[in-house]
Short mmCIF file of C-alpha atoms in Angstrom, two decimals:
data_model
loop_
_atom_site.label_atom_id
_atom_site.label_comp_id
_atom_site.label_asym_id
_atom_site.label_seq_id
_atom_site.Cartn_x
_atom_site.Cartn_y
_atom_site.Cartn_z
CA MET A 1 16.95 0.63 -1.77
CA GLY A 2 20.33 2.26 -1.94
CA ALA A 3 23.53 1.23 -0.25
CA ASP A 4 23.61 4.51 1.49
CA SER A 5 19.97 4.39 2.59
CA THR A 6 20.72 4.42 6.26
CA THR A 7 23.86 6.49 6.30
CA ALA A 8 23.23 9.51 4.15
CA PRO A 9 22.88 12.70 6.07
CA SER A 10 20.21 14.12 3.80
CA THR A 11 18.10 13.23 0.79
CA ALA A 12 20.43 15.37 -1.61
CA PRO A 13 22.70 12.47 -2.66
CA VAL A 14 19.62 10.41 -3.48
CA ALA A 15 17.91 13.04 -5.54
CA ALA A 16 21.20 13.61 -7.44
CA ARG A 17 21.16 10.07 -8.74
CA LEU A 18 17.66 10.19 -10.03
CA SER A 19 16.45 10.72 -13.42
CA PHE A 20 14.17 13.62 -14.40
CA VAL A 21 11.04 11.22 -14.15
CA ASP A 22 12.08 9.92 -10.97
CA ARG A 23 12.94 13.14 -9.25
CA PHE A 24 9.53 14.48 -9.96
CA LEU A 25 7.58 11.24 -8.98
CA ALA A 26 5.11 13.21 -6.78
CA VAL A 27 4.27 15.50 -9.70
CA TRP A 28 3.54 12.70 -12.11
CA ILE A 29 1.29 11.12 -9.36
CA LEU A 30 -0.66 14.25 -8.72
CA LEU A 31 -1.01 14.85 -12.47
CA ALA A 32 -2.20 11.22 -12.84
CA MET A 33 -4.78 11.93 -10.20
CA ALA A 34 -5.92 15.08 -11.87
CA ALA A 35 -6.17 13.32 -15.30
CA GLY A 36 -8.18 10.73 -13.94
CA LEU A 37 -10.62 13.09 -12.21
CA GLY A 38 -10.78 15.14 -15.31
CA LEU A 39 -11.56 12.18 -17.57
CA GLY A 40 -14.20 10.92 -15.23
CA ARG A 41 -15.92 14.25 -15.12
CA LEU A 42 -15.52 15.24 -18.77
CA VAL A 43 -16.10 11.94 -20.68
CA PRO A 44 -19.72 10.86 -20.28
CA GLY A 45 -20.14 7.10 -19.44
CA LEU A 46 -16.38 6.56 -18.97
CA GLY A 47 -16.81 5.32 -15.43
CA ASP A 48 -19.46 2.83 -16.43
CA ALA A 49 -17.37 1.57 -19.34
CA LEU A 50 -14.23 1.05 -17.15
CA ALA A 51 -16.43 -0.83 -14.60
CA LYS A 52 -18.12 -3.11 -17.06
CA VAL A 53 -15.65 -5.95 -16.77
CA THR A 54 -14.47 -6.62 -13.18
CA VAL A 55 -11.98 -8.96 -11.48
CA THR A 56 -13.24 -9.67 -7.90
CA GLY A 57 -15.29 -6.56 -8.03
CA VAL A 58 -12.46 -4.34 -9.22
CA SER A 59 -12.41 -2.84 -12.69
CA LEU A 60 -10.37 -5.00 -15.07
CA PRO A 61 -8.12 -1.94 -16.12
CA ILE A 62 -7.27 -1.34 -12.39
CA ALA A 63 -6.52 -5.00 -11.94
CA LEU A 64 -4.09 -5.00 -14.77
CA GLY A 65 -2.53 -1.98 -13.63
CA LEU A 66 -2.02 -3.43 -10.17
CA LEU A 67 -0.41 -6.56 -11.61
CA VAL A 68 2.00 -4.52 -13.84
CA MET A 69 2.81 -2.33 -10.91
CA MET A 70 3.63 -5.20 -8.44
CA TYR A 71 5.52 -7.42 -10.74
CA PRO A 72 8.81 -5.60 -10.98
CA VAL A 73 8.93 -4.75 -7.29
CA LEU A 74 8.61 -8.32 -6.39
CA ALA A 75 10.99 -9.43 -9.00
CA LYS A 76 13.60 -7.41 -7.11
CA VAL A 77 13.00 -9.21 -3.73
CA ARG A 78 15.92 -11.37 -2.55
CA TYR A 79 13.98 -14.49 -1.58
CA ASP A 80 17.07 -16.09 -0.17
CA ARG A 81 17.04 -13.50 2.53
CA LEU A 82 13.44 -13.94 3.69
CA ASP A 83 14.51 -16.27 6.66
CA THR A 84 16.48 -13.29 8.19
CA VAL A 85 13.07 -11.35 8.40
CA THR A 86 10.97 -14.07 9.73
CA ARG A 87 13.37 -14.64 12.70
CA ASP A 88 13.12 -10.94 13.72
CA ARG A 89 10.45 -10.76 16.26
CA ARG A 90 10.96 -6.97 17.00
CA LEU A 91 9.60 -6.52 13.43
CA LEU A 92 6.91 -9.23 13.17
CA VAL A 93 5.16 -8.91 16.61
CA PRO A 94 4.78 -5.02 16.31
CA SER A 95 3.60 -5.37 12.61
CA LEU A 96 0.90 -7.78 13.63
CA VAL A 97 -0.39 -5.64 16.48
CA LEU A 98 -0.22 -2.48 14.62
CA ASN A 99 -2.21 -3.91 11.57
CA TRP A 100 -4.79 -6.08 13.26
CA VAL A 101 -5.37 -4.56 16.59
CA LEU A 102 -4.46 -0.80 16.63
CA GLY A 103 -5.33 0.07 12.99
CA PRO A 104 -8.79 -1.09 12.75
CA ALA A 105 -9.49 0.22 16.33
CA LEU A 106 -8.06 3.71 15.46
CA MET A 107 -10.20 3.99 12.19
CA PHE A 108 -13.32 2.86 13.94
CA ALA A 109 -12.73 5.60 16.71
CA LEU A 110 -11.92 8.31 14.08
CA ALA A 111 -14.94 7.37 11.91
CA TRP A 112 -17.30 7.59 14.82
CA LEU A 113 -15.75 10.83 16.39
CA LEU A 114 -15.48 12.82 13.00
CA LEU A 115 -18.45 11.36 11.06
CA PRO A 116 -21.21 10.69 13.69
CA ASP A 117 -23.90 12.13 11.34
CA LEU A 118 -22.83 10.44 8.13
CA PRO A 119 -23.43 6.48 8.69
CA GLU A 120 -22.67 5.50 5.08
CA TYR A 121 -19.24 7.17 4.91
CA ARG A 122 -18.47 6.08 8.54
CA THR A 123 -19.10 2.30 7.59
CA GLY A 124 -16.98 2.87 4.50
CA LEU A 125 -14.01 4.13 6.46
CA ILE A 126 -14.38 1.41 9.02
CA ILE A 127 -14.18 -1.14 6.10
CA VAL A 128 -11.04 0.68 4.76
CA GLY A 129 -9.55 0.28 8.34
CA LEU A 130 -10.08 -3.41 8.17
CA ALA A 131 -8.39 -3.94 4.68
CA ARG A 132 -4.69 -3.98 5.54
CA CYS A 133 -2.42 -3.05 2.55
CA ILE A 134 -1.17 -5.80 0.35
CA ALA A 135 -0.29 -3.88 -2.81
CA MET A 136 0.88 -0.32 -3.15
CA VAL A 137 2.69 -0.35 0.17
CA ILE A 138 5.38 -2.28 -1.49
CA ILE A 139 5.79 0.83 -3.90
CA TRP A 140 6.01 3.33 -1.12
CA ASN A 141 8.28 1.17 1.01
CA ASP A 142 10.70 0.82 -2.04
CA LEU A 143 10.54 4.60 -2.69
CA ALA A 144 11.55 5.20 1.02
CA CYS A 145 14.52 2.74 0.85
CA GLY A 146 12.77 0.33 3.17
CA ASP A 147 13.75 -3.38 3.58
CA ARG A 148 12.25 -4.91 0.49
CA GLU A 149 12.49 -8.45 1.84
CA ALA A 150 10.80 -7.44 5.08
CA ALA A 151 8.12 -5.78 3.15
CA ALA A 152 7.38 -9.06 1.16
CA VAL A 153 7.17 -11.06 4.45
CA LEU A 154 4.76 -8.60 6.20
CA VAL A 155 2.55 -8.27 3.05
CA ALA A 156 2.37 -11.91 3.01
CA LEU A 157 1.35 -12.11 6.58
CA ASN A 158 -1.19 -9.41 6.06
CA SER A 159 -2.48 -11.51 3.21
CA VAL A 160 -3.15 -14.53 5.36
CA PHE A 161 -4.60 -12.49 8.19
CA GLN A 162 -6.81 -10.81 5.83
CA VAL A 163 -8.32 -13.96 4.48
CA ILE A 164 -8.75 -15.36 8.07
CA ALA A 165 -9.81 -12.14 9.98
CA PHE A 166 -11.49 -9.72 7.47
CA SER A 167 -15.05 -11.07 7.84
CA ALA A 168 -14.81 -11.66 11.57
CA LEU A 169 -13.39 -8.15 12.34
CA GLY A 170 -16.03 -6.58 10.06
CA TRP A 171 -18.71 -8.31 12.06
CA PHE A 172 -17.08 -7.20 15.37
CA TYR A 173 -16.47 -3.54 14.40
CA LEU A 174 -19.79 -3.04 12.56
CA THR A 175 -22.09 -5.11 14.65
CA VAL A 176 -20.84 -6.34 17.97
CA LEU A 177 -18.73 -3.27 19.14
CA PRO A 178 -21.37 -0.63 18.26
CA GLY A 179 -23.99 -2.78 20.13
CA TRP A 180 -21.84 -2.83 23.21
CA LEU A 181 -21.31 0.89 23.11
CA GLY A 182 -25.14 1.62 22.23
CA LEU A 183 -24.24 2.96 18.74
CA GLU A 184 -26.01 2.25 15.35
CA GLN A 185 -25.18 -1.30 14.01
CA THR A 186 -24.33 -2.16 10.29
CA GLY A 187 -24.03 -5.53 8.58
CA LEU A 188 -21.29 -6.64 6.39
CA ASP A 189 -21.87 -9.57 4.05
CA VAL A 190 -18.51 -10.74 2.54
CA SER A 191 -17.39 -14.36 2.32
CA VAL A 192 -13.86 -15.57 3.11
CA TRP A 193 -13.43 -16.91 -0.56
CA GLU A 194 -14.18 -13.48 -1.95
CA ILE A 195 -11.30 -12.04 0.20
CA ALA A 196 -9.09 -14.93 -0.58
CA ARG A 197 -9.63 -14.56 -4.30
CA SER A 198 -8.77 -10.91 -4.22
CA VAL A 199 -5.53 -11.66 -2.34
CA LEU A 200 -4.52 -14.44 -4.71
CA ILE A 201 -4.99 -12.34 -7.71
CA PHE A 202 -3.53 -9.14 -6.66
CA LEU A 203 -0.59 -10.44 -4.60
CA GLY A 204 -0.34 -14.23 -5.58
CA ILE A 205 0.16 -13.75 -9.33
CA PRO A 206 2.83 -11.02 -9.35
CA LEU A 207 4.42 -12.78 -6.36
CA VAL A 208 4.71 -16.18 -8.23
CA ALA A 209 5.91 -14.20 -11.48
CA GLY A 210 8.62 -12.15 -9.65
CA PHE A 211 9.86 -15.32 -7.76
CA LEU A 212 10.13 -17.32 -10.95
CA THR A 213 11.81 -14.39 -12.85
CA ARG A 214 14.52 -14.14 -10.23
CA ARG A 215 14.92 -17.95 -10.00
CA VAL A 216 15.24 -18.62 -13.75
CA GLY A 217 17.15 -15.37 -14.53
CA GLU A 218 19.90 -15.96 -11.84
CA LYS A 219 20.09 -19.54 -12.93
CA ALA A 220 20.49 -18.77 -16.52
CA ARG A 221 22.62 -15.65 -16.49
CA GLY A 222 23.86 -15.28 -12.92
CA ARG A 223 23.02 -12.73 -10.08
CA ALA A 224 25.29 -9.87 -11.37
CA TRP A 225 23.53 -9.91 -14.81
CA TYR A 226 20.04 -10.15 -13.24
CA GLU A 227 20.70 -7.22 -10.86
CA THR A 228 22.53 -5.00 -13.25
CA THR A 229 20.89 -5.65 -16.49
CA LEU A 230 17.33 -7.21 -16.23
CA ILE A 231 16.20 -5.31 -13.08
CA PRO A 232 16.97 -1.92 -14.62
CA ARG A 233 14.94 -2.95 -17.68
CA ILE A 234 11.68 -4.13 -16.02
CA GLY A 235 11.84 -1.64 -13.01
CA PRO A 236 10.24 1.28 -14.77
CA PHE A 237 7.19 -0.71 -15.40
CA ALA A 238 6.10 -0.38 -11.67
CA LEU A 239 5.90 3.33 -12.11
CA TYR A 240 4.05 3.04 -15.43
CA GLY A 241 1.65 0.63 -13.78
CA LEU A 242 1.20 2.82 -10.81
CA LEU A 243 0.30 5.96 -12.87
CA PHE A 244 -2.02 3.97 -15.11
CA THR A 245 -3.84 2.60 -11.98
CA ILE A 246 -4.21 5.92 -10.48
CA VAL A 247 -5.65 7.40 -13.69
CA VAL A 248 -8.25 4.77 -13.94
CA LEU A 249 -9.16 4.57 -10.34
CA PHE A 250 -9.86 8.45 -10.30
CA ALA A 251 -11.65 8.26 -13.62
CA LEU A 252 -14.05 5.67 -12.17
CA GLN A 253 -15.36 8.08 -9.46
CA GLY A 254 -14.29 11.44 -10.99
CA ASP A 255 -17.84 12.75 -11.25
CA ALA A 256 -18.86 11.66 -7.63
CA ILE A 257 -15.61 13.17 -6.13
CA THR A 258 -15.85 16.55 -7.99
CA SER A 259 -19.57 16.92 -7.57
CA GLN A 260 -19.54 16.36 -3.70
CA PRO A 261 -16.45 18.34 -2.62
CA MET A 262 -17.79 18.78 1.01
CA ASP A 263 -18.44 15.22 1.38
CA VAL A 264 -14.95 14.36 0.16
CA ALA A 265 -13.50 16.87 2.66
CA ARG A 266 -15.38 15.25 5.46
CA ILE A 267 -14.07 11.78 4.56
CA ALA A 268 -10.50 13.24 4.11
CA VAL A 269 -10.24 14.46 7.61
CA PRO A 270 -10.26 11.17 9.51
CA LEU A 271 -8.11 9.56 6.80
CA LEU A 272 -5.49 12.37 7.17
CA VAL A 273 -5.48 11.84 10.99
CA TYR A 274 -5.26 7.99 10.47
CA PHE A 275 -2.26 8.01 8.11
CA ALA A 276 -0.25 10.66 10.20
CA VAL A 277 -0.83 8.76 13.51
CA MET A 278 -0.33 5.26 12.22
CA TRP A 279 2.89 6.09 10.15
CA ALA A 280 4.59 8.34 12.83
CA GLY A 281 3.56 6.12 15.71
CA SER A 282 4.92 2.91 13.87
CA MET A 283 8.15 4.70 12.80
CA ALA A 284 8.67 5.71 16.50
CA LEU A 285 7.87 2.25 17.75
CA GLY A 286 10.32 0.81 15.31
CA LYS A 287 13.13 3.06 16.55
CA ALA A 288 12.31 2.37 20.22
CA ALA A 289 12.27 -1.23 19.40
CA GLY A 290 15.90 -0.93 18.10
CA LEU A 291 14.98 -1.59 14.40
CA ASP A 292 17.31 0.01 11.75
CA TYR A 293 16.07 2.57 9.37
CA PRO A 294 15.04 -0.02 6.49
CA ARG A 295 12.99 -2.18 8.86
CA ALA A 296 11.48 0.63 10.87
CA THR A 297 10.52 2.31 7.50
CA THR A 298 8.88 -1.05 6.45
CA LEU A 299 6.99 -1.19 9.70
CA ALA A 300 5.73 2.26 9.25
CA PHE A 301 4.40 1.95 5.57
CA THR A 302 2.94 -1.51 6.08
CA ALA A 303 1.04 -0.25 9.09
CA ALA A 304 -0.15 3.10 7.65
CA GLY A 305 -1.23 1.60 4.14
CA ASN A 306 -4.60 0.13 3.40
CA ASN A 307 -5.97 -2.33 0.64
CA PHE A 308 -8.45 0.21 -0.88
CA GLU A 309 -8.90 -2.21 -3.77
CA LEU A 310 -10.39 -4.75 -1.38
CA ALA A 311 -12.30 -2.04 0.57
CA ILE A 312 -13.88 -0.80 -2.62
CA ALA A 313 -14.87 -4.12 -3.89
CA VAL A 314 -16.39 -5.22 -0.59
CA ALA A 315 -18.33 -1.88 -0.26
CA ILE A 316 -19.68 -2.17 -3.92
CA ALA A 317 -20.53 -5.79 -3.44
CA THR A 318 -22.42 -5.15 -0.21
CA PHE A 319 -23.89 -1.76 -0.65
CA GLY A 320 -23.83 -0.87 -4.28
CA ALA A 321 -21.45 1.07 -6.68
CA SER A 322 -23.26 4.32 -5.95
CA SER A 323 -23.38 4.01 -2.17
CA GLY A 324 -21.59 6.29 0.29
CA GLN A 325 -19.70 3.40 1.60
CA ALA A 326 -18.15 2.95 -2.11
CA LEU A 327 -17.41 6.73 -2.29
CA ALA A 328 -15.49 6.57 0.98
CA GLY A 329 -13.41 3.68 -0.27
CA VAL A 330 -12.65 5.76 -3.50
CA VAL A 331 -11.67 8.80 -1.49
CA GLY A 332 -9.17 6.62 0.44
CA PRO A 333 -6.57 6.52 -2.28
CA LEU A 334 -7.29 10.12 -3.20
CA ILE A 335 -5.86 11.04 0.24
CA GLU A 336 -3.42 8.22 0.60
CA VAL A 337 -1.38 8.70 -2.59
CA PRO A 338 -0.21 12.25 -1.90
CA VAL A 339 0.08 11.81 1.88
CA LEU A 340 2.31 8.51 1.68
CA ILE A 341 4.38 10.12 -1.11
CA GLY A 342 4.92 13.03 1.17
CA LEU A 343 5.80 10.61 4.02
CA VAL A 344 8.41 8.90 1.74
CA TYR A 345 10.27 12.11 1.72
CA VAL A 346 9.88 12.59 5.63
CA ALA A 347 11.17 9.03 5.94
CA LEU A 348 14.34 9.82 3.79
CA ALA A 349 14.91 12.81 5.85
CA ALA A 350 14.69 10.88 9.11
CA ARG A 351 17.41 8.36 8.11
CA ARG A 352 19.95 10.59 9.98
CA TYR A 353 18.36 9.68 13.18
CA PHE A 354 18.83 5.87 12.78
CA PRO A 355 22.16 3.83 13.16
CA PRO A 356 23.57 2.49 9.97
CA SER A 357 22.90 -1.06 8.78
CA PRO A 358 26.20 -2.28 7.35
CA ALA A 359 25.03 -5.86 6.81
CA VAL A 360 22.24 -4.56 4.55
CA ALA A 361 24.23 -1.96 2.87
CA THR A 362 26.90 -4.22 1.65
CA GLU A 363 24.40 -6.54 0.03
CA ARG A 364 22.93 -3.86 -2.16
CA THR A 365 24.10 -3.46 -5.76
CA PRO A 366 24.19 -0.26 -7.88
CA ALA A 367 21.14 -1.47 -9.75
CA GLN A 368 19.08 -1.32 -6.52
CA GLU A 369 20.15 2.23 -5.55
CA GLY A 370 17.68 5.16 -5.56
CA PRO A 371 14.37 5.37 -3.78
CA ALA A 372 12.29 5.75 -6.97
CA ARG A 373 13.76 2.88 -8.85
CA VAL A 374 10.74 0.65 -8.30
#
């Protein structure tokens, strides 16, 4: 999140500061996706081998990749600034409404409108819509120069609501609402503990590690050393973890994805519409509510992203690893990763339409500049 993140007239100054690796981040992500799909297709039994050991229903390699990916970003959070975020009702209220009212409702409508003849995929997409993002959204937000502290707060809120509301919303959208509308009903058997365990592992562990790293590092060597020396050393591991996670994720379902291209295309359409509507609508709402660029960007990405790890785990646990519901969950990141990377660049280009945020800009250090320094 750079000091010029809200004032730069274009993305060119940002790109000029980036290394070769950072500048072509979208290319590396697409190559990682292709590598994963290729490995899953060409290496017999690779998916089964990767899925043998799981953490809360998620492959152990994916779990490790997520933890490595999340830790550096959460180590960058200024935890002493979180109180300024929790007092901002213009940010918190729209975020809760977008995530827990409009998001699930939009995915339900799109799934029924665009997949009326494919009940398994439709159910999988509805589950995806219920799983609000708690992981990769922090990466996309950081790349787009969003408010890092606001993202931490909103992700924490999503985590709490996910534990409380996921099962109830699953029952409502898969059983109650279809019954009211005279549509086909589906059951969802997932416990609150299973959801809480997933949240505690994929968010809790890196959050505690990041907090302790900042607390101990600043106490031992001071904030200047922490921001200018330690953060640049650990920061690149977020990108390494992201690319590793993408390779493994797509390797797990490479055969299913490449052998059913038309099914993947059908699942992709409602996802594309969902990401576009949620992100653009949230960004516009943030601007209308008077939010500055960093917080409007955070609102948009936290509303548009989904917790595919949880959705995949729930689909596998409830319907089986080879089910259409599980495939719909896996197709989610196949679409989300390139789309949200593209929206990062759209967001950076949209900075010129937001007023500057001097208070935020003056608190950033050179070590925190550059959208890809995750």
